[in-house]
Amino acid sequence: MASYCLLAGRLQQALGHGARRYHISAVLCQRAKVAMSQFEPNEYISYEKVEKNIDIVRKRLDRPLTLSEKIVYGHLDDPVKQDIVRGKTYLRLRPDRVAMQDATAQMAMLQFISSGLPRVAVPSTIHCDHLIEAQLGGDQDLKRAKDVNKEVYNFLATAAGKYGVGFWKPGSGIIHQIILENYAYPGVLLIGTDSHTPNGGGLGGICIGVGGADAVDVMAGIPWELKCPNVIGVKLTGKLSGWSSPKDVILKVAGILTVKGGTGAIVEYHGPGVDSISCTGMATICNMGAEIGATTSVFPYNHRMKKYLEKTGRSGVASVADEFKSSLVPDEGCEYDQLIELNLDELKPHINGPFTPDLATPVSQVGAVAEQKGWPLDIRVDIKKGEKNTIVTSYNRNFTGRNDANPETHAFVTSPEVFVTLPLVRLLL
């Protein structure tokens, strides 16, 4: 999508005084508006405003900016007067949108209703997925959830309809996948009432998990406060190949940073290795950033994201993102508070655990380590209650008792690729 102002200006010069005979429409001097999503045709992406704010902040700080800084500072309520010191000052921000899951949306909507406002100030959505418990099977579990939570779902649906909030009913899908496919876009600042909201970083957005009170403030039009995050850079070189997968990137990073290493920071992936990772793979990496305590994680805009946007019916968003790409990638020479370098050519498949997602072990060494530490080697389902056992999943968490409420269970996380091979050998070797 071209900016037509330059074209109109050159045409005016070429025609000279004769231009009076022609009507050069003012529309040519405006970039076409692009809707945030197909469900909100009158809510537009504000790249121009973000770009303007970035220019103001860059001049003030007089240094190159990371991608994280561009997106965060691009959404400042007052970029001229805002104090900006990474890790110290508190920023007043204007997020683009809010997302809520059904368990946390109840109190958030009650609080918003008590404000007396007629409508939410920013695009917002409710996603009914967390109250569906996996017990018997998909269809049966969905039916049970609708029966048990009927009053909750009715309240959320009617409140959403009255106050202009999008409503995704039970069975519509997991909140993070719906956001990635419909609402996330490069450069968005999105807050969500779930810890894995950073999943949207796989599409180049700053997506942060918050509490219900924060969501209410933003829906009410109040600036949102965030402690100015530090930025941890993860430079990726080489290419993923063989059995190594995007999940192994975050498993390796978790082993380096630990479960607290990302606290107060945005993890920003960059470098030539990024291009070997799919958009959904990037989302997987950003999703599990919550397990290292990061504020969020993000990838720079590239052709992978463009293709994903096009395949999910958002070619217009991809086109305008191409036009503003300089604001959707880090500045050359920008500095990080901490830098990790990871060569994907050398990355091996990992299994992390037990009891914590940051105990990273290459698959080739798991057998020896398991025997040395006395981990249960058999992977079984026929166990007695409370018996020491090993569970391996492709999930994002493996904290004590989370899988089966048994504190003796040795829970591990790994990639889907490695996971599907383990039932064949039935051993943690």
Short mmCIF file of C-alpha atoms in Angstrom, two decimals:
data_model
loop_
_atom_site.label_atom_id
_atom_site.label_comp_id
_atom_site.label_asym_id
_atom_site.label_seq_id
_atom_site.Cartn_x
_atom_site.Cartn_y
_atom_site.Cartn_z
CA MET A 1 0.00 0.00 0.00
CA ALA A 2 1.62 3.21 -1.10
CA SER A 3 1.44 6.60 0.56
CA TYR A 4 -0.29 8.75 -2.02
CA CYS A 5 0.80 12.14 -0.66
CA LEU A 6 4.15 11.93 -2.45
CA LEU A 7 2.48 10.87 -5.68
CA ALA A 8 0.03 13.76 -5.49
CA GLY A 9 2.81 16.23 -4.74
CA ARG A 10 4.90 15.12 -7.73
CA LEU A 11 1.85 15.31 -9.97
CA GLN A 12 1.19 18.85 -8.77
CA GLN A 13 4.79 19.87 -9.60
CA ALA A 14 4.68 18.26 -13.02
CA LEU A 15 1.45 20.01 -13.96
CA GLY A 16 2.50 23.38 -12.53
CA HIS A 17 -0.16 26.09 -12.89
CA GLY A 18 -2.06 23.78 -15.18
CA ALA A 19 -2.96 21.75 -12.14
CA ARG A 20 -5.82 24.16 -11.56
CA ARG A 21 -7.61 22.38 -14.36
CA TYR A 22 -7.41 19.11 -12.43
CA HIS A 23 -8.91 17.99 -9.15
CA ILE A 24 -6.32 16.24 -6.99
CA SER A 25 -8.43 14.65 -4.29
CA ALA A 26 -7.43 15.09 -0.67
CA VAL A 27 -8.14 11.42 -0.29
CA LEU A 28 -4.87 10.78 -2.12
CA CYS A 29 -3.04 12.40 0.77
CA GLN A 30 -4.37 9.93 3.29
CA ARG A 31 -3.27 6.39 3.96
CA ALA A 32 -6.11 3.95 3.69
CA LYS A 33 -7.65 2.95 7.02
CA VAL A 34 -7.38 -0.69 8.00
CA ALA A 35 -9.70 -2.25 10.56
CA MET A 36 -8.21 -3.98 13.60
CA SER A 37 -10.33 -7.04 12.87
CA GLN A 38 -13.19 -8.20 10.69
CA PHE A 39 -15.45 -8.06 13.76
CA GLU A 40 -14.74 -4.35 14.39
CA PRO A 41 -14.90 -2.63 11.00
CA ASN A 42 -14.99 0.85 12.58
CA GLU A 43 -11.93 0.39 14.82
CA TYR A 44 -8.73 1.16 12.95
CA ILE A 45 -5.05 0.37 13.41
CA SER A 46 -3.26 3.57 14.48
CA TYR A 47 0.25 3.09 13.07
CA GLU A 48 0.54 6.79 12.24
CA LYS A 49 0.03 7.81 15.88
CA VAL A 50 2.42 5.14 17.12
CA GLU A 51 5.06 6.22 14.60
CA LYS A 52 4.66 9.85 15.68
CA ASN A 53 5.12 8.92 19.35
CA ILE A 54 8.18 6.83 18.51
CA ASP A 55 9.78 9.80 16.75
CA ILE A 56 9.15 12.02 19.78
CA VAL A 57 10.67 9.51 22.21
CA ARG A 58 13.65 8.70 19.98
CA LYS A 59 14.56 12.38 19.81
CA ARG A 60 14.18 12.75 23.57
CA LEU A 61 16.31 9.70 24.42
CA ASP A 62 18.73 10.29 21.54
CA ARG A 63 19.46 6.61 20.97
CA PRO A 64 18.27 3.64 18.90
CA LEU A 65 15.21 1.82 20.24
CA THR A 66 14.47 -1.86 20.66
CA LEU A 67 11.28 -3.24 19.13
CA SER A 68 9.77 -3.56 22.60
CA GLU A 69 10.48 0.10 23.29
CA LYS A 70 8.97 1.17 19.99
CA ILE A 71 5.68 -0.57 20.66
CA VAL A 72 5.46 0.35 24.34
CA TYR A 73 6.60 3.96 23.98
CA GLY A 74 4.50 4.29 20.85
CA HIS A 75 1.45 3.86 23.08
CA LEU A 76 2.41 6.42 25.72
CA ASP A 77 -0.39 8.67 26.90
CA ASP A 78 2.00 11.65 26.90
CA PRO A 79 5.25 10.92 25.01
CA VAL A 80 6.48 14.49 25.50
CA LYS A 81 6.42 14.58 29.31
CA GLN A 82 6.60 10.92 30.30
CA ASP A 83 9.67 10.00 32.40
CA ILE A 84 11.32 6.99 30.76
CA VAL A 85 13.91 4.96 32.68
CA ARG A 86 13.96 1.22 32.03
CA GLY A 87 13.29 -0.77 35.18
CA LYS A 88 12.44 2.29 37.29
CA THR A 89 9.74 4.70 36.14
CA TYR A 90 6.07 3.89 35.65
CA LEU A 91 4.59 4.48 32.21
CA ARG A 92 1.06 5.64 31.46
CA LEU A 93 -0.05 3.76 28.36
CA ARG A 94 -3.02 3.55 26.00
CA PRO A 95 -3.50 -0.11 25.00
CA ASP A 96 -5.23 -0.89 21.72
CA ARG A 97 -7.50 -3.58 23.09
CA VAL A 98 -8.51 -5.82 26.02
CA ALA A 99 -9.19 -9.57 26.10
CA MET A 100 -10.74 -11.47 29.01
CA GLN A 101 -11.30 -15.15 29.73
CA ASP A 102 -14.54 -16.23 31.37
CA ALA A 103 -13.16 -16.90 34.86
CA THR A 104 -11.74 -13.39 35.26
CA ALA A 105 -14.23 -11.53 33.06
CA GLN A 106 -17.04 -11.89 35.61
CA MET A 107 -15.61 -9.51 38.21
CA ALA A 108 -14.13 -7.25 35.54
CA MET A 109 -17.52 -6.75 33.89
CA LEU A 110 -19.25 -6.22 37.25
CA GLN A 111 -16.72 -3.50 38.07
CA PHE A 112 -17.11 -1.92 34.66
CA ILE A 113 -20.90 -1.89 35.02
CA SER A 114 -20.54 -0.09 38.36
CA SER A 115 -18.63 2.71 36.59
CA GLY A 116 -21.86 3.82 34.91
CA LEU A 117 -20.21 4.15 31.50
CA PRO A 118 -22.42 3.25 28.53
CA ARG A 119 -19.77 1.48 26.47
CA VAL A 120 -16.17 0.27 26.66
CA ALA A 121 -13.58 2.82 25.52
CA VAL A 122 -11.40 0.36 23.59
CA PRO A 123 -12.17 -2.80 21.60
CA SER A 124 -12.64 -5.65 24.10
CA THR A 125 -13.58 -9.32 23.99
CA ILE A 126 -14.69 -12.11 26.33
CA HIS A 127 -13.67 -15.71 25.64
CA CYS A 128 -15.49 -18.63 27.30
CA ASP A 129 -12.86 -21.34 27.58
CA HIS A 130 -11.43 -21.56 31.11
CA LEU A 131 -14.59 -22.86 32.79
CA ILE A 132 -14.67 -25.92 30.53
CA GLU A 133 -13.07 -28.79 32.47
CA ALA A 134 -11.47 -31.71 30.66
CA GLN A 135 -13.04 -34.80 32.21
CA LEU A 136 -14.98 -37.04 29.83
CA GLY A 137 -14.33 -35.81 26.30
CA GLY A 138 -14.85 -32.72 24.17
CA ASP A 139 -18.59 -32.86 23.49
CA GLN A 140 -19.52 -34.10 26.95
CA ASP A 141 -17.27 -31.60 28.71
CA LEU A 142 -18.70 -28.72 26.69
CA LYS A 143 -22.27 -29.77 27.47
CA ARG A 144 -21.46 -30.10 31.16
CA ALA A 145 -19.79 -26.66 31.24
CA LYS A 146 -22.84 -25.06 29.62
CA ASP A 147 -25.10 -26.63 32.24
CA VAL A 148 -22.92 -25.89 35.27
CA ASN A 149 -22.00 -22.34 34.21
CA LYS A 150 -25.27 -21.36 32.55
CA GLU A 151 -25.80 -18.33 34.80
CA VAL A 152 -22.22 -17.12 34.28
CA TYR A 153 -22.39 -17.46 30.51
CA ASN A 154 -25.76 -15.68 30.35
CA PHE A 155 -24.42 -12.79 32.41
CA LEU A 156 -21.27 -12.44 30.31
CA ALA A 157 -23.21 -12.64 27.04
CA THR A 158 -25.78 -10.01 28.02
CA ALA A 159 -23.19 -7.69 29.60
CA ALA A 160 -21.00 -7.99 26.52
CA GLY A 161 -23.92 -7.17 24.25
CA LYS A 162 -24.95 -4.14 26.27
CA TYR A 163 -21.49 -2.59 26.62
CA GLY A 164 -20.04 -3.31 23.18
CA VAL A 165 -17.78 -6.21 24.09
CA GLY A 166 -17.17 -9.07 21.67
CA PHE A 167 -18.42 -12.41 23.02
CA TRP A 168 -16.97 -15.80 22.09
CA LYS A 169 -19.32 -18.45 23.44
CA PRO A 170 -18.26 -21.79 24.98
CA GLY A 171 -16.81 -24.05 22.32
CA SER A 172 -15.47 -21.19 20.19
CA GLY A 173 -11.87 -22.04 21.02
CA ILE A 174 -9.00 -21.17 23.33
CA ILE A 175 -8.63 -17.44 23.99
CA HIS A 176 -4.99 -17.25 22.89
CA GLN A 177 -5.58 -18.98 19.56
CA ILE A 178 -8.62 -16.82 18.82
CA ILE A 179 -6.56 -13.70 19.54
CA LEU A 180 -3.72 -14.86 17.30
CA GLU A 181 -6.07 -15.68 14.42
CA ASN A 182 -8.32 -12.63 14.69
CA TYR A 183 -7.11 -9.80 16.90
CA ALA A 184 -3.32 -9.72 17.32
CA TYR A 185 -1.30 -7.80 14.75
CA PRO A 186 2.25 -6.42 14.48
CA GLY A 187 2.74 -3.50 16.84
CA VAL A 188 -0.46 -3.96 18.85
CA LEU A 189 -0.46 -3.26 22.59
CA LEU A 190 -2.95 -5.71 24.04
CA ILE A 191 -3.70 -6.60 27.65
CA GLY A 192 -5.46 -9.81 28.61
CA THR A 193 -6.66 -11.29 31.88
CA ASP A 194 -4.60 -14.45 31.49
CA SER A 195 -0.92 -15.15 32.10
CA HIS A 196 -0.37 -16.59 28.63
CA THR A 197 -1.60 -13.50 26.80
CA PRO A 198 2.03 -13.08 25.53
CA ASN A 199 1.13 -15.75 22.95
CA GLY A 200 0.26 -12.79 20.68
CA GLY A 201 3.93 -11.81 20.56
CA GLY A 202 4.26 -14.42 17.84
CA LEU A 203 2.51 -11.94 15.57
CA GLY A 204 4.73 -9.03 16.58
CA GLY A 205 2.57 -7.50 19.29
CA ILE A 206 3.23 -6.55 22.90
CA CYS A 207 0.58 -8.66 24.63
CA ILE A 208 0.65 -8.63 28.42
CA GLY A 209 -1.23 -10.63 31.03
CA VAL A 210 -2.92 -8.47 33.68
CA GLY A 211 -5.49 -8.60 36.46
CA GLY A 212 -9.15 -7.76 36.08
CA ALA A 213 -8.74 -4.31 37.66
CA ASP A 214 -6.27 -3.29 34.95
CA ALA A 215 -8.70 -4.46 32.29
CA VAL A 216 -11.47 -2.37 33.85
CA ASP A 217 -9.31 0.76 33.86
CA VAL A 218 -8.51 0.42 30.17
CA MET A 219 -12.10 -0.37 29.23
CA ALA A 220 -13.10 2.76 31.14
CA GLY A 221 -10.65 4.91 29.16
CA ILE A 222 -8.13 5.36 31.98
CA PRO A 223 -4.40 5.19 31.09
CA TRP A 224 -2.83 1.89 32.12
CA GLU A 225 0.28 1.97 34.32
CA LEU A 226 3.22 -0.34 33.69
CA LYS A 227 6.67 -0.24 35.24
CA CYS A 228 9.00 0.57 32.36
CA PRO A 229 10.29 -2.89 31.45
CA ASN A 230 13.87 -3.88 30.93
CA VAL A 231 14.56 -5.65 27.65
CA ILE A 232 16.29 -9.02 27.34
CA GLY A 233 17.49 -9.68 23.82
CA VAL A 234 17.69 -13.20 22.43
CA LYS A 235 19.69 -13.19 19.21
CA LEU A 236 18.90 -16.19 17.03
CA THR A 237 21.32 -17.33 14.34
CA GLY A 238 21.31 -20.40 12.13
CA LYS A 239 18.18 -22.39 11.26
CA LEU A 240 15.94 -24.90 12.98
CA SER A 241 16.41 -28.35 11.51
CA GLY A 242 15.95 -32.03 12.25
CA TRP A 243 14.11 -32.76 15.49
CA SER A 244 14.69 -29.28 16.91
CA SER A 245 11.52 -27.22 17.10
CA PRO A 246 10.35 -23.77 18.23
CA LYS A 247 9.45 -25.31 21.61
CA ASP A 248 13.12 -26.18 22.08
CA VAL A 249 14.03 -22.50 21.74
CA ILE A 250 12.01 -21.54 24.81
CA LEU A 251 13.00 -24.71 26.68
CA LYS A 252 16.64 -23.72 26.17
CA VAL A 253 16.00 -20.07 27.10
CA ALA A 254 14.13 -21.19 30.23
CA GLY A 255 17.16 -23.22 31.23
CA ILE A 256 19.34 -20.12 30.85
CA LEU A 257 17.11 -17.53 32.50
CA THR A 258 15.28 -19.75 35.08
CA VAL A 259 11.70 -19.18 36.20
CA LYS A 260 12.54 -15.76 37.63
CA GLY A 261 15.06 -14.54 35.07
CA GLY A 262 12.55 -12.65 32.96
CA THR A 263 10.89 -10.78 35.81
CA GLY A 264 10.28 -7.13 34.98
CA ALA A 265 11.52 -7.56 31.42
CA ILE A 266 10.30 -8.10 27.89
CA VAL A 267 12.11 -10.89 26.07
CA GLU A 268 12.78 -9.71 22.53
CA TYR A 269 13.83 -12.26 19.92
CA HIS A 270 15.77 -11.00 16.91
CA GLY A 271 18.46 -11.98 14.44
CA PRO A 272 18.58 -13.96 11.18
CA GLY A 273 17.45 -17.18 12.85
CA VAL A 274 13.98 -15.74 13.35
CA ASP A 275 13.15 -16.32 9.69
CA SER A 276 13.37 -20.11 10.12
CA ILE A 277 10.53 -20.10 12.66
CA SER A 278 6.85 -20.14 11.67
CA CYS A 279 4.44 -17.56 13.05
CA THR A 280 2.72 -20.17 15.21
CA GLY A 281 6.15 -21.36 16.33
CA MET A 282 6.95 -17.83 17.47
CA ALA A 283 3.65 -17.78 19.36
CA THR A 284 4.63 -21.01 21.12
CA ILE A 285 7.89 -19.43 22.25
CA CYS A 286 6.19 -16.25 23.46
CA ASN A 287 3.45 -18.22 25.21
CA MET A 288 5.89 -20.07 27.44
CA GLY A 289 7.72 -16.84 28.25
CA ALA A 290 5.25 -16.60 31.13
CA GLU A 291 7.08 -19.52 32.75
CA ILE A 292 10.28 -17.48 33.05
CA GLY A 293 8.45 -14.59 34.67
CA ALA A 294 8.73 -12.25 31.67
CA THR A 295 6.37 -9.30 31.30
CA THR A 296 5.90 -10.56 27.76
CA SER A 297 7.88 -11.75 24.73
CA VAL A 298 7.91 -10.51 21.14
CA PHE A 299 9.29 -11.19 17.67
CA PRO A 300 9.96 -8.60 14.93
CA TYR A 301 7.64 -8.37 11.94
CA ASN A 302 8.77 -10.51 9.00
CA HIS A 303 7.52 -12.45 5.98
CA ARG A 304 6.32 -15.30 8.20
CA MET A 305 3.90 -12.98 9.97
CA LYS A 306 2.81 -11.45 6.69
CA LYS A 307 1.96 -14.88 5.31
CA TYR A 308 0.05 -15.79 8.47
CA LEU A 309 -1.98 -12.59 8.29
CA GLU A 310 -2.82 -13.28 4.66
CA LYS A 311 -3.82 -16.89 5.37
CA THR A 312 -6.12 -15.75 8.20
CA GLY A 313 -7.98 -13.26 6.02
CA ARG A 314 -6.06 -10.13 7.03
CA SER A 315 -4.22 -9.11 3.88
CA GLY A 316 -5.05 -5.46 4.57
CA VAL A 317 -3.26 -5.62 7.92
CA ALA A 318 -0.26 -7.25 6.26
CA SER A 319 -0.09 -4.51 3.63
CA VAL A 320 -0.16 -1.65 6.12
CA ALA A 321 2.35 -3.47 8.34
CA ASP A 322 4.69 -3.65 5.34
CA GLU A 323 4.39 0.11 4.96
CA PHE A 324 5.26 0.75 8.62
CA LYS A 325 7.82 -2.06 8.93
CA SER A 326 10.55 0.27 10.23
CA SER A 327 8.43 0.74 13.36
CA LEU A 328 7.92 -3.01 13.75
CA VAL A 329 11.57 -4.08 13.95
CA PRO A 330 14.37 -2.97 16.32
CA ASP A 331 16.64 -0.07 15.38
CA GLU A 332 20.14 -1.01 14.30
CA GLY A 333 22.53 -0.57 17.20
CA CYS A 334 19.89 -0.74 19.94
CA GLU A 335 21.05 -1.98 23.33
CA TYR A 336 19.58 -4.67 25.57
CA ASP A 337 19.84 -5.00 29.34
CA GLN A 338 20.88 -8.60 28.81
CA LEU A 339 21.76 -10.43 25.61
CA ILE A 340 21.51 -14.17 24.98
CA GLU A 341 22.87 -15.63 21.75
CA LEU A 342 21.46 -18.90 20.48
CA ASN A 343 22.68 -20.76 17.39
CA LEU A 344 19.73 -22.75 16.06
CA ASP A 345 22.07 -24.93 14.00
CA GLU A 346 23.39 -26.30 17.30
CA LEU A 347 20.10 -26.43 19.21
CA LYS A 348 19.15 -29.92 20.39
CA PRO A 349 15.72 -31.23 21.41
CA HIS A 350 15.12 -30.80 25.14
CA ILE A 351 13.02 -32.23 27.94
CA ASN A 352 12.56 -29.86 30.88
CA GLY A 353 11.76 -30.92 34.44
CA PRO A 354 10.80 -32.43 36.73
CA PHE A 355 8.77 -30.07 38.94
CA THR A 356 9.93 -26.90 37.17
CA PRO A 357 10.04 -25.76 33.52
CA ASP A 358 13.57 -24.33 33.77
CA LEU A 359 15.49 -27.56 34.45
CA ALA A 360 16.59 -28.11 30.85
CA THR A 361 18.17 -31.35 29.69
CA PRO A 362 18.99 -32.32 26.09
CA VAL A 363 17.07 -35.44 25.08
CA SER A 364 20.33 -37.28 24.44
CA GLN A 365 21.28 -36.86 28.12
CA VAL A 366 17.91 -37.44 29.78
CA GLY A 367 18.39 -41.19 30.32
CA ALA A 368 21.71 -40.82 32.09
CA VAL A 369 20.50 -37.90 34.20
CA ALA A 370 17.29 -39.75 35.12
CA GLU A 371 19.20 -42.82 36.33
CA GLN A 372 21.67 -40.66 38.24
CA LYS A 373 18.93 -38.70 40.03
CA GLY A 374 16.56 -41.61 40.53
CA TRP A 375 13.71 -40.31 38.38
CA PRO A 376 11.02 -42.89 37.54
CA LEU A 377 11.91 -44.23 34.11
CA ASP A 378 8.64 -45.98 33.24
CA ILE A 379 5.94 -43.90 31.54
CA ARG A 380 2.69 -45.57 32.66
CA VAL A 381 -0.98 -44.91 33.27
CA ASP A 382 -1.67 -47.97 35.48
CA ILE A 383 -0.42 -46.47 38.73
CA LYS A 384 -1.80 -46.43 42.24
CA LYS A 385 -2.90 -43.21 43.90
CA GLY A 386 0.09 -41.31 45.28
CA GLU A 387 2.64 -43.58 43.58
CA LYS A 388 5.80 -41.98 42.21
CA ASN A 389 5.35 -41.63 38.46
CA THR A 390 6.64 -39.86 35.36
CA ILE A 391 4.41 -37.72 33.12
CA VAL A 392 5.73 -36.06 29.97
CA THR A 393 3.56 -33.50 28.16
CA SER A 394 3.91 -30.93 25.41
CA TYR A 395 2.28 -28.35 27.72
CA ASN A 396 3.87 -25.14 28.96
CA ARG A 397 3.84 -25.89 32.72
CA ASN A 398 4.96 -28.80 34.87
CA PHE A 399 4.87 -27.48 38.42
CA THR A 400 4.36 -29.91 41.29
CA GLY A 401 0.85 -31.37 41.42
CA ARG A 402 -0.39 -29.50 38.37
CA ASN A 403 -0.89 -32.53 36.13
CA ASP A 404 -2.60 -34.95 38.52
CA ALA A 405 -2.52 -33.40 42.03
CA ASN A 406 0.09 -35.99 43.02
CA PRO A 407 3.18 -34.32 44.55
CA GLU A 408 5.19 -37.47 43.78
CA THR A 409 4.62 -37.19 40.04
CA HIS A 410 7.72 -36.23 38.09
CA ALA A 411 6.28 -33.98 35.40
CA PHE A 412 8.26 -32.95 32.32
CA VAL A 413 7.57 -30.71 29.33
CA THR A 414 8.95 -31.16 25.85
CA SER A 415 8.11 -30.44 22.21
CA PRO A 416 5.20 -32.17 20.45
CA GLU A 417 7.74 -33.85 18.16
CA VAL A 418 9.55 -35.54 21.04
CA PHE A 419 6.34 -36.16 22.97
CA VAL A 420 4.76 -38.36 20.27
CA THR A 421 7.79 -40.68 20.25
CA LEU A 422 7.74 -41.46 23.98
CA PRO A 423 4.67 -43.75 24.00
CA LEU A 424 6.54 -45.95 21.54
CA VAL A 425 9.45 -46.55 23.92
CA ARG A 426 7.52 -46.06 27.20
CA LEU A 427 10.72 -45.06 28.93
CA LEU A 428 12.27 -41.73 29.87
CA LEU A 429 15.48 -42.63 28.03
#
